[in-house]
Coordinates of C-alpha atoms in Angstrom, one line a residue:
Chain A
M20 CA -15.9 8.8 4.3
L21 CA -17.3 8.6 8.4
A22 CA -18.0 4.6 7.3
L23 CA -14.9 3.7 6.0
A24 CA -12.9 5.3 8.7
Q25 CA -15.3 3.5 11.6
L26 CA -14.9 0.4 9.9
W27 CA -11.1 1.5 9.5
N28 CA -11.4 2.0 13.1
L29 CA -12.9 -0.9 14.1
L30 CA -10.0 -3.3 12.2
A31 CA -7.6 -1.8 13.3
G32 CA -7.5 -0.2 16.4
Y33 CA -10.0 -2.8 17.7
A34 CA -9.4 -6.5 16.0
G35 CA -4.9 -5.3 15.6
L36 CA -5.9 -5.6 12.3
V37 CA -3.8 -3.1 10.3
S38 CA -4.9 -3.4 6.8
V39 CA -4.3 -1.7 3.5
G40 CA -6.0 -3.0 1.6
Q41 CA -9.2 -1.5 2.5
Q42 CA -9.9 -0.1 -1.8
A43 CA -10.5 -4.4 -2.6
F44 CA -13.1 -3.9 -0.6
V45 CA -14.5 -0.4 -2.4
G46 CA -14.4 -1.3 -5.7
L47 CA -15.7 -4.4 -5.2
G48 CA -18.9 -3.8 -4.3
G49 CA -18.4 -0.4 -6.7
Y50 CA -18.2 -3.0 -9.3
M51 CA -20.6 -5.3 -8.2
L52 CA -23.2 -3.1 -7.3
F53 CA -22.8 -1.7 -11.9
A54 CA -22.9 -5.4 -12.4
F55 CA -26.4 -6.2 -10.4
T56 CA -27.7 -3.0 -11.7
V57 CA -26.8 -2.8 -15.2
Y58 CA -27.4 -6.3 -15.9
G59 CA -29.1 -7.9 -13.3
G60 CA -31.5 -5.3 -13.4
I61 CA -32.1 -5.0 -9.0
D62 CA -33.1 -2.0 -7.2
P63 CA -30.2 0.0 -5.9
L64 CA -30.9 0.0 -2.5
L65 CA -31.2 -3.9 -2.5
A66 CA -28.2 -4.1 -4.5
I67 CA -25.7 -2.2 -1.6
V68 CA -26.8 -4.9 0.4
L69 CA -26.5 -7.7 -1.8
C70 CA -23.1 -6.0 -2.7
G71 CA -22.1 -6.1 1.0
V72 CA -23.3 -9.9 1.4
V73 CA -20.3 -9.9 -1.4
A74 CA -18.2 -8.6 -0.3
F75 CA -18.3 -10.3 3.5
L76 CA -18.3 -13.4 0.8
F77 CA -15.0 -12.3 -1.0
A78 CA -13.1 -11.7 2.2
F79 CA -12.6 -15.3 3.4
P80 CA -10.9 -16.7 0.6
T81 CA -8.8 -13.4 0.6
A82 CA -8.8 -13.9 4.5
L83 CA -7.5 -17.7 3.6
V84 CA -3.7 -15.2 1.8
V85 CA -3.1 -12.2 3.7
F86 CA -4.0 -14.1 7.3
R87 CA -1.2 -16.3 6.5
L88 CA 1.6 -13.3 7.2
R89 CA 1.7 -11.7 9.8
G90 CA 1.9 -7.2 11.4
A91 CA 3.0 -5.1 8.6
Y92 CA 3.6 -8.2 6.1
F93 CA -0.2 -8.8 6.2
A94 CA -0.5 -4.6 5.6
I95 CA 1.6 -5.3 2.0
G96 CA -0.7 -7.9 1.8
T97 CA -3.7 -6.9 1.8
W98 CA -2.1 -4.3 -0.8
V99 CA -1.2 -6.2 -3.0
V100 CA -4.6 -8.7 -2.5
A101 CA -6.5 -5.0 -3.5
E102 CA -4.4 -4.9 -6.9
V103 CA -4.7 -8.5 -7.3
Y104 CA -8.6 -7.5 -7.4
R105 CA -8.0 -4.4 -9.5
L106 CA -6.6 -5.9 -12.8
V107 CA -8.8 -9.0 -12.4
F108 CA -11.9 -6.4 -12.5
A109 CA -9.7 -3.7 -15.7
Q110 CA -9.6 -7.4 -17.3
I111 CA -13.6 -7.6 -17.2
R112 CA -15.1 -5.7 -21.0
P113 CA -18.7 -5.8 -19.7
L114 CA -17.7 -3.8 -16.7
G115 CA -15.8 -1.5 -19.2
G116 CA -12.4 -3.6 -18.6
G117 CA -9.0 -0.8 -18.2
T118 CA -11.4 2.3 -18.5
G119 CA -14.6 1.7 -16.8
T120 CA -17.9 2.0 -17.2
S121 CA -20.9 4.6 -16.1
L122 CA -24.0 3.9 -15.1
P123 CA -26.9 4.5 -17.4
G124 CA -29.6 8.0 -16.0
G125 CA -31.8 5.3 -15.4
V126 CA -31.0 3.1 -12.8
T127 CA -29.7 6.2 -10.4
N128 CA -33.3 7.1 -11.4
S129 CA -34.9 3.6 -10.1
V130 CA -34.3 3.7 -7.1
F131 CA -36.5 2.8 -4.2
G132 CA -38.6 5.5 -2.7
I133 CA -37.7 8.6 -4.3
D134 CA -40.8 8.2 -6.5
I135 CA -42.7 8.6 -2.5
V136 CA -40.1 11.2 -1.8
R137 CA -40.8 13.1 -4.6
T138 CA -44.8 13.2 -3.8
L139 CA -44.5 13.5 -0.1
F140 CA -42.6 16.3 -0.8
D141 CA -42.9 17.4 -4.0
F142 CA -39.2 17.3 -4.5
R143 CA -37.4 16.9 -8.0
T144 CA -36.2 13.8 -9.3
A145 CA -32.7 14.6 -9.3
L146 CA -33.2 16.1 -4.9
A147 CA -34.8 13.4 -4.1
R148 CA -32.5 11.0 -5.3
D149 CA -29.4 12.9 -3.4
L150 CA -32.6 13.2 -0.3
I151 CA -32.3 9.1 -0.1
M152 CA -28.8 9.1 -0.8
Y153 CA -27.8 11.1 2.4
W154 CA -30.7 9.4 4.1
T155 CA -28.5 5.4 3.4
A156 CA -25.2 6.5 3.6
L157 CA -26.5 8.6 7.3
A158 CA -27.9 4.6 7.7
L159 CA -25.3 3.1 6.4
V160 CA -23.1 4.5 9.4
V161 CA -25.3 4.3 12.0
L162 CA -25.9 1.0 11.2
I163 CA -22.3 0.2 11.2
D164 CA -21.5 1.8 14.3
T165 CA -24.7 -0.9 15.7
R166 CA -21.9 -3.1 14.9
R167 CA -19.1 -1.6 16.2
L168 CA -20.3 -1.9 19.9
F169 CA -21.8 -5.4 19.9
H170 CA -18.5 -6.7 18.1
S171 CA -17.3 -4.5 21.5
A172 CA -18.9 -5.6 24.5
F173 CA -19.0 -9.5 22.6
A174 CA -15.2 -9.1 22.3
P175 CA -13.4 -12.2 23.3
R176 CA -10.6 -9.9 25.2
P177 CA -11.5 -8.9 28.8
G178 CA -10.6 -5.0 28.7
A179 CA -11.9 -4.9 25.0
L180 CA -13.8 -2.2 26.6
G181 CA -12.3 -0.9 29.8
D182 CA -8.7 0.8 29.1
P183 CA -7.7 3.1 26.3
R184 CA -4.4 2.1 26.5
L185 CA -5.0 -1.0 25.3
R186 CA -7.6 -0.2 22.7
S187 CA -5.3 2.4 20.9
G188 CA -4.3 -0.6 18.9
R189 CA -1.3 -1.6 21.4
R190 CA -2.3 -4.3 21.9
K191 CA -0.2 -7.2 23.8
R192 CA 1.5 -10.5 22.9
G193 CA -0.4 -12.9 24.1
R194 CA -3.9 -10.9 23.6
R195 CA -4.7 -11.3 19.9
W196 CA -8.2 -12.0 18.7
L197 CA -8.1 -15.8 17.8
P198 CA -7.8 -16.8 14.1
H199 CA -10.6 -17.3 13.5
Q200 CA -12.2 -14.5 15.5
A201 CA -10.1 -11.5 13.5
G202 CA -11.6 -13.7 10.4
W203 CA -14.7 -12.5 11.3
V204 CA -14.4 -8.6 11.9
Y205 CA -12.1 -8.8 9.1
A206 CA -15.1 -10.5 6.7
V207 CA -18.1 -8.3 8.7
T208 CA -15.7 -5.4 8.1
A209 CA -15.6 -6.4 4.6
G210 CA -19.4 -7.1 3.9
G211 CA -19.2 -2.7 5.5
T212 CA -17.0 -1.5 3.4
G213 CA -18.4 -3.7 -0.2
M214 CA -21.8 -1.7 1.0
V215 CA -20.2 1.3 1.8
G216 CA -18.6 1.2 -1.8
A217 CA -21.5 0.5 -3.8
L218 CA -23.5 3.6 -2.6
I219 CA -20.2 5.7 -3.5
Y220 CA -20.5 4.0 -6.9
L221 CA -24.1 4.5 -7.0
Q222 CA -24.1 8.4 -5.9
T223 CA -20.1 8.8 -8.9
A224 CA -22.3 6.9 -11.0
R225 CA -18.7 6.2 -13.1
I226 CA -16.5 3.7 -11.9
S227 CA -12.5 2.3 -13.5
P228 CA -11.0 0.3 -12.2
D229 CA -8.1 2.9 -11.0
A230 CA -10.4 5.9 -9.1
A231 CA -12.4 2.3 -7.5
F232 CA -9.5 0.9 -6.4
S233 CA -7.3 4.2 -5.1
V234 CA -4.8 2.9 -2.2
L235 CA -4.9 6.6 -1.2
D236 CA -8.1 7.8 -1.8
W237 CA -9.6 4.3 -0.1
T238 CA -7.1 4.1 2.1
A239 CA -4.7 6.4 3.1
Y240 CA -6.8 9.3 4.2
V241 CA -8.8 6.9 5.8
I242 CA -5.8 6.4 8.1
F243 CA -5.1 9.7 8.5
I244 CA -9.0 10.6 9.4
V245 CA -8.6 7.1 11.1
V246 CA -5.4 8.3 13.4
I247 CA -5.7 12.3 13.6
G248 CA -9.5 11.6 15.4
G249 CA -7.4 8.4 17.6
I250 CA -7.3 5.2 16.8
G251 CA -9.5 2.6 19.1
T252 CA -11.7 5.1 19.9
I253 CA -15.6 5.8 18.6
E254 CA -15.4 9.5 18.2
G255 CA -12.3 9.2 16.8
P256 CA -13.6 9.1 12.8
I257 CA -15.7 11.7 13.7
V258 CA -14.0 14.3 14.7
G259 CA -10.9 13.4 12.0
V260 CA -13.8 13.3 9.6
I261 CA -13.7 17.3 10.3
I262 CA -10.0 17.6 11.0
F263 CA -9.6 16.7 7.8
Y264 CA -12.4 18.3 5.5
L265 CA -11.9 21.3 7.3
L266 CA -7.7 21.1 6.1
Q267 CA -8.8 19.7 3.4
T268 CA -11.0 23.5 2.2
Y269 CA -8.3 25.5 4.2
L270 CA -5.6 23.9 2.1
A271 CA -7.5 24.4 -1.6
D272 CA -5.9 28.2 -2.2
F273 CA -3.0 26.9 -2.3
G274 CA -3.4 26.2 -5.9
T275 CA -5.9 23.8 -8.2
A276 CA -8.2 21.6 -7.4
R277 CA -6.8 18.2 -7.8
A278 CA -2.6 19.8 -6.3
A279 CA -5.2 21.5 -3.0
R280 CA -7.0 18.0 -2.4
R281 CA -3.5 16.1 -2.2
R282 CA -1.8 19.4 -0.6
G283 CA -4.4 18.4 1.4
C284 CA -3.3 15.6 3.2
R285 CA 0.3 16.5 4.0
P286 CA -0.3 18.9 7.5
N287 CA -2.2 16.0 8.1
I288 CA 1.2 13.2 7.4
C289 CA 3.2 16.2 9.6
A290 CA 0.6 15.5 12.4
M291 CA 0.4 12.3 11.9
S292 CA 4.2 11.1 11.9
R293 CA 4.5 13.4 15.4
M294 CA 1.9 11.5 16.7
P295 CA 4.2 9.1 17.1
T296 CA 7.1 10.6 18.7
A297 CA 5.4 11.2 21.3
S298 CA 3.7 8.3 22.4
P299 CA 7.0 6.3 23.4
P300 CA 6.8 6.9 26.4
P301 CA 2.8 4.9 26.7
A302 CA 4.5 2.6 24.3
A303 CA 7.0 1.8 26.3
T304 CA 4.4 0.8 29.6
G305 CA 1.8 -0.8 27.7
Chain B
M8 CA 10.2 -23.8 -28.3
I9 CA 12.7 -21.4 -28.8
G10 CA 10.4 -18.9 -27.4
W11 CA 9.7 -19.9 -24.3
I12 CA 12.9 -20.3 -23.7
D13 CA 13.8 -16.8 -24.3
T14 CA 10.1 -15.5 -22.4
I15 CA 12.8 -17.1 -19.3
I16 CA 15.8 -16.2 -19.8
Q17 CA 13.5 -12.6 -20.4
G18 CA 12.3 -13.9 -16.9
V19 CA 15.2 -14.0 -15.2
L20 CA 16.6 -10.5 -16.4
L21 CA 13.9 -8.9 -15.4
G22 CA 13.7 -10.5 -12.1
G23 CA 17.5 -9.3 -11.2
L24 CA 15.6 -6.0 -11.1
Y25 CA 12.7 -6.7 -8.6
A26 CA 15.9 -8.5 -6.7
L27 CA 17.1 -4.6 -6.6
F28 CA 14.4 -3.2 -5.6
A29 CA 14.1 -6.1 -3.0
I30 CA 16.9 -6.2 -1.5
G31 CA 16.8 -2.8 0.3
L32 CA 13.5 -4.0 1.7
S33 CA 15.0 -6.8 2.8
L34 CA 17.8 -5.4 4.6
I35 CA 16.3 -2.6 6.1
F36 CA 13.7 -5.9 7.6
G37 CA 16.6 -7.6 8.4
V38 CA 18.3 -5.0 10.8
M39 CA 15.1 -3.3 12.4
R40 CA 12.1 -5.2 11.6
L41 CA 11.0 -1.9 10.2
V42 CA 8.9 -2.3 6.6
N43 CA 9.3 0.6 4.5
L44 CA 5.7 1.1 2.8
A45 CA 8.1 4.0 1.3
H46 CA 10.4 2.1 -0.1
G47 CA 8.7 2.1 -3.8
D48 CA 9.0 5.8 -3.4
L49 CA 13.0 6.0 -2.7
I50 CA 13.5 3.7 -5.9
V51 CA 11.7 6.9 -8.0
L52 CA 13.4 9.0 -5.3
A53 CA 16.4 8.1 -6.5
A54 CA 15.3 7.5 -9.8
F55 CA 14.3 12.0 -10.4
V56 CA 17.7 12.8 -7.5
L57 CA 20.1 10.5 -10.8
L58 CA 17.7 12.9 -13.2
A59 CA 18.4 16.0 -11.6
V60 CA 22.7 15.4 -11.4
V61 CA 22.9 14.9 -15.1
A62 CA 20.7 17.4 -15.9
S63 CA 22.8 20.2 -13.6
F64 CA 25.8 18.3 -13.4
G65 CA 25.5 17.2 -17.3
V66 CA 27.3 13.9 -16.4
D67 CA 27.4 10.4 -17.2
L68 CA 25.1 8.2 -15.6
V69 CA 27.7 6.7 -14.5
T70 CA 29.5 9.9 -12.1
A71 CA 25.7 10.7 -11.5
L72 CA 25.6 7.0 -9.9
L73 CA 28.6 7.8 -7.8
I74 CA 27.2 11.4 -6.9
A75 CA 24.2 10.5 -6.0
A76 CA 24.6 8.0 -4.0
P77 CA 26.6 9.1 -0.7
I78 CA 23.1 12.6 -1.4
M79 CA 21.0 8.9 -0.4
F80 CA 23.1 7.9 1.7
V81 CA 23.0 10.8 3.8
A82 CA 18.8 10.7 3.2
G83 CA 18.4 8.1 4.3
F84 CA 20.9 8.3 7.6
A85 CA 18.9 11.5 9.0
L86 CA 15.5 10.0 8.0
Q87 CA 16.2 6.8 9.8
Y88 CA 17.7 9.0 12.6
V89 CA 15.2 11.9 12.8
V90 CA 12.1 9.7 11.9
L91 CA 11.9 6.1 12.1
N92 CA 14.2 5.5 14.8
H93 CA 11.2 7.5 16.4
T94 CA 8.7 4.8 15.6
L95 CA 9.9 1.6 16.7
G96 CA 9.1 -0.4 19.3
R97 CA 6.9 -3.9 20.3
D98 CA 3.9 -1.5 18.6
I99 CA 4.0 -2.4 14.5
L100 CA 1.7 0.3 14.1
P101 CA 3.6 3.9 13.9
P102 CA 6.2 2.6 11.2
L103 CA 3.4 1.4 9.2
L104 CA 1.5 4.9 9.3
V105 CA 4.8 6.7 9.3
T106 CA 6.5 5.5 6.5
F107 CA 2.5 5.7 4.9
G108 CA 2.8 9.2 4.7
L109 CA 5.9 9.4 4.0
S110 CA 5.4 7.6 1.4
I111 CA 2.9 10.3 0.3
I112 CA 4.5 13.4 1.3
I113 CA 7.5 11.4 -1.2
Q114 CA 4.5 11.6 -3.9
N115 CA 4.3 15.3 -3.9
G116 CA 7.5 16.5 -2.8
L117 CA 8.3 14.7 -6.5
L118 CA 5.0 16.4 -8.1
E119 CA 5.6 19.6 -7.6
A120 CA 9.2 19.8 -8.1
F121 CA 9.3 17.4 -11.1
S122 CA 5.3 18.0 -12.7
A123 CA 3.0 14.3 -13.0
D124 CA 5.7 14.0 -16.7
S125 CA 7.2 10.7 -17.3
Q126 CA 10.7 10.7 -17.0
R127 CA 14.2 8.4 -18.5
L128 CA 17.7 8.6 -17.8
A129 CA 19.2 8.0 -21.1
A130 CA 22.3 5.7 -21.2
G131 CA 22.8 5.8 -25.2
A132 CA 23.8 2.8 -27.2
I133 CA 24.4 0.2 -24.5
E134 CA 19.9 0.9 -24.1
T135 CA 19.9 -1.5 -26.8
A136 CA 22.9 -3.8 -26.9
S137 CA 22.4 -6.9 -27.0
I138 CA 24.4 -10.3 -27.3
Q139 CA 23.7 -13.3 -29.7
L140 CA 23.0 -16.4 -27.8
G141 CA 23.1 -18.3 -31.5
G142 CA 19.8 -19.9 -32.6
G143 CA 17.9 -16.8 -32.3
L144 CA 18.3 -15.9 -28.6
A145 CA 19.9 -12.6 -27.7
I146 CA 20.0 -10.4 -24.6
G147 CA 20.3 -7.6 -23.7
V148 CA 23.4 -5.9 -21.6
M149 CA 21.6 -3.0 -20.0
P150 CA 19.0 -6.1 -18.7
L151 CA 22.0 -8.7 -17.6
M152 CA 24.4 -5.8 -15.9
T153 CA 20.8 -5.6 -13.9
L154 CA 20.6 -9.5 -13.1
L155 CA 25.1 -9.1 -12.2
S156 CA 24.4 -5.6 -9.8
A157 CA 22.2 -7.6 -8.1
I158 CA 24.7 -10.5 -7.7
A159 CA 26.9 -8.2 -6.9
A160 CA 25.3 -6.3 -4.5
I161 CA 24.6 -9.4 -2.3
F162 CA 28.0 -9.9 -2.6
A163 CA 28.6 -6.8 -1.1
L164 CA 26.3 -7.2 1.0
N165 CA 26.8 -10.9 2.8
A166 CA 30.8 -9.2 2.8
L167 CA 30.0 -6.5 4.7
F168 CA 27.5 -8.9 7.3
Y169 CA 30.3 -11.4 7.3
W170 CA 33.7 -10.2 7.0
L171 CA 33.3 -6.2 9.3
P172 CA 32.9 -5.2 12.6
L173 CA 29.7 -2.9 10.8
G174 CA 28.7 -6.2 9.7
R175 CA 28.7 -8.1 12.7
A176 CA 26.5 -4.6 14.9
F177 CA 24.0 -5.2 12.3
R178 CA 24.0 -8.3 13.5
A179 CA 23.8 -7.9 16.5
T180 CA 21.4 -6.3 17.2
S181 CA 19.8 -7.8 14.9
D182 CA 19.6 -10.7 16.9
D183 CA 18.8 -8.7 19.8
P184 CA 18.9 -4.9 20.4
E185 CA 18.6 -4.9 24.3
T186 CA 21.9 -7.1 24.8
A187 CA 24.0 -5.2 21.6
Q188 CA 24.0 -1.9 23.0
L189 CA 24.6 -3.1 26.6
M190 CA 28.0 -4.1 24.4
G191 CA 28.4 -0.5 23.5
I192 CA 26.8 -0.3 20.1
D193 CA 24.5 3.0 19.4
N194 CA 21.5 1.2 18.0
R195 CA 20.5 4.2 16.3
R196 CA 23.5 4.7 14.7
I197 CA 23.5 1.5 13.4
F198 CA 20.2 2.0 12.7
A199 CA 20.8 5.0 10.4
I200 CA 23.6 3.1 8.6
A201 CA 21.6 0.9 7.4
M202 CA 19.0 2.6 5.9
G203 CA 22.0 4.6 4.1
I204 CA 23.3 1.1 2.5
A205 CA 19.7 0.4 1.9
M206 CA 19.3 4.3 -0.1
V207 CA 22.8 3.5 -2.0
V208 CA 21.4 -0.1 -3.7
T209 CA 17.8 1.1 -3.8
T210 CA 20.0 4.3 -5.8
V211 CA 21.1 1.2 -8.5
A212 CA 18.2 -0.2 -8.8
A213 CA 17.0 3.8 -9.7
L214 CA 19.3 4.0 -12.1
Y215 CA 17.6 0.7 -14.6
L216 CA 15.0 1.5 -13.9
G217 CA 15.1 4.7 -15.6
I218 CA 17.1 2.8 -18.5
R219 CA 14.3 0.7 -18.7
A220 CA 11.5 2.0 -18.3
N221 CA 9.5 5.2 -17.4
F222 CA 9.2 6.4 -14.7
D223 CA 6.7 9.3 -12.8
P224 CA 6.1 10.4 -9.0
S225 CA 3.3 7.6 -9.0
I226 CA 5.0 4.8 -9.5
G227 CA 6.0 3.6 -6.0
P228 CA 4.1 1.8 -4.9
A229 CA 3.6 -0.1 -7.8
R230 CA 7.7 -1.2 -7.6
L231 CA 7.3 -1.8 -3.8
I232 CA 4.6 -4.8 -3.7
Y233 CA 7.0 -6.7 -6.5
A234 CA 10.5 -6.3 -4.0
F235 CA 7.8 -7.0 -1.3
E236 CA 6.5 -10.1 -3.6
A237 CA 10.1 -10.3 -4.0
V238 CA 10.9 -10.6 -0.5
I239 CA 8.4 -13.4 0.4
I240 CA 8.5 -15.7 -2.3
G241 CA 11.9 -15.5 -1.3
G242 CA 11.6 -16.3 2.5
L243 CA 11.9 -13.2 4.7
G244 CA 16.2 -12.6 5.7
S245 CA 18.0 -14.6 4.0
L246 CA 19.9 -12.4 0.8
W247 CA 19.7 -15.0 -2.1
G248 CA 16.2 -15.8 -1.4
T249 CA 15.4 -11.9 -2.4
L250 CA 16.9 -12.9 -5.5
A251 CA 16.1 -16.3 -6.3
G252 CA 12.1 -14.8 -4.9
G253 CA 12.9 -11.9 -8.3
I254 CA 13.6 -13.8 -10.6
I255 CA 10.8 -16.2 -9.9
L256 CA 8.9 -13.7 -9.4
G257 CA 10.4 -11.9 -13.1
V258 CA 10.4 -15.3 -14.7
A259 CA 6.2 -15.2 -14.3
Q260 CA 5.5 -12.5 -14.9
T261 CA 6.8 -12.8 -18.0
I262 CA 5.2 -16.9 -19.5
G263 CA 2.6 -14.6 -18.4
A264 CA 2.4 -11.9 -20.9
H265 CA 3.6 -14.5 -22.9
I266 CA 0.5 -16.0 -23.1
N267 CA -1.6 -12.4 -22.9
P268 CA -0.1 -9.2 -22.3
E269 CA -2.9 -8.2 -20.1
W270 CA -1.9 -11.0 -18.4
Q271 CA 1.3 -10.3 -16.9
I272 CA 1.4 -8.5 -13.8
L273 CA -1.3 -10.8 -12.4
A274 CA 0.8 -14.2 -13.0
G275 CA 3.1 -12.2 -11.4
M276 CA 0.9 -12.1 -8.2
W277 CA -1.0 -15.5 -8.7
R278 CA 2.8 -16.0 -8.4
F279 CA 2.2 -15.0 -4.8
S280 CA -0.3 -15.6 -3.7
S281 CA 0.0 -19.6 -4.2
S282 CA 4.1 -19.5 -2.6

């Protein structure tokens, strides 16, 4: 979740590309992981990287479609594209079609390094697997973070790092990134999102089109996290994730697990709708 | 051959429904440059309001529409006046985020109030009535009424825009909000009225949606996407274009479904991406 939040923050907070279609790449990564590991027999960890590459490559044709739209229409355009991805993957029978499919137990246990960890620390396979998942997730977060710093440092926009007001998504007209630069950010973000998606579905070991391309799980919650924490800042998503999970756990007492998950986002939205309401003065100056 | 003609006719009629979805979106964008990501959920909300009115007053659907439309007008007015007006500005991010959040609030609110059960609006015998065109072709009365309602709504809105003082205020604020304000127009009120009118059209759309198919709290975003596609295919800022966009989308979907039922929605999306 943190990794997804960082990526969305990079996209919206830094490049000014407000996308509500990131679930396209989460789902793409997840499905590619299944394709690579089940049919290609590739080691899952290597497959995660390959998934990132595939998502990166798929981002270019996607960008050709959505970059013709501007601003808010870009946002819905990305959503439409994500729906297309969902429908296309629902058509692919070997990957389970509309009902989805599960990862065979052998695949999750064949992750590179499990044997080493097991013998090194004398752990059970399941524990060793969880450890490796955790390390990979951590590595992904770190990787994404450095990548973001790279992008900020080399951003063609002067003062991108200097003025926090400028970075907080309130970009001025005429200071927009050029299309090809935005395209690169978009593609890199897509690649990262694809890798995160692959990792998530390696852990879940079960995939279905509706879950993998869920706008609520992979985009809406992510946006809440970034916005609560502070868009366009590096620590924002981290703070946001903590608040989000605290709220979710705290409010889980109010009902069944599923309802609580849904309820969990309500105060967030309240907080969120207050945020822009409270900020017109800086917006007017920016 | 008859099959294809039939497919295209059904597509045009389906397009009427999509156009009704899209008119509200198009109107809101036209007047206040606001992209309402909660539009689909507002359609579903209107459908549930209709359902509640029918259930609690025991009236028929036409009366229910007459009761629900003012309710939705007030709701839209309040929504725009209290919440959305604060988000409008140079930056496109706040309105996007707030309407996105609103979409989820509406979905969850409906889920709490009406549960996740599929509902529908019962219209009686007219649901299945059809008109024979000869040669084995027939068109349903309801789909035809849907298309005619869409056309009527566009005529009414165009009349409002070009003949009434209120419409002049709409166009003025849309063209140049600052100058309009100098001329004594209260932008916030104008925007709120526009949202109210959009909600009335949305209620009409919800009526036909509820009669045509089942609905539940989670289907809003898909309606938004259809509405959005219709607006984009038809070109921004023109209500007749929106109607054309809706019809093109409807025809693309029914042709896709004619070839393979699983391709119905994909075909519509393909039409969108190649526009």
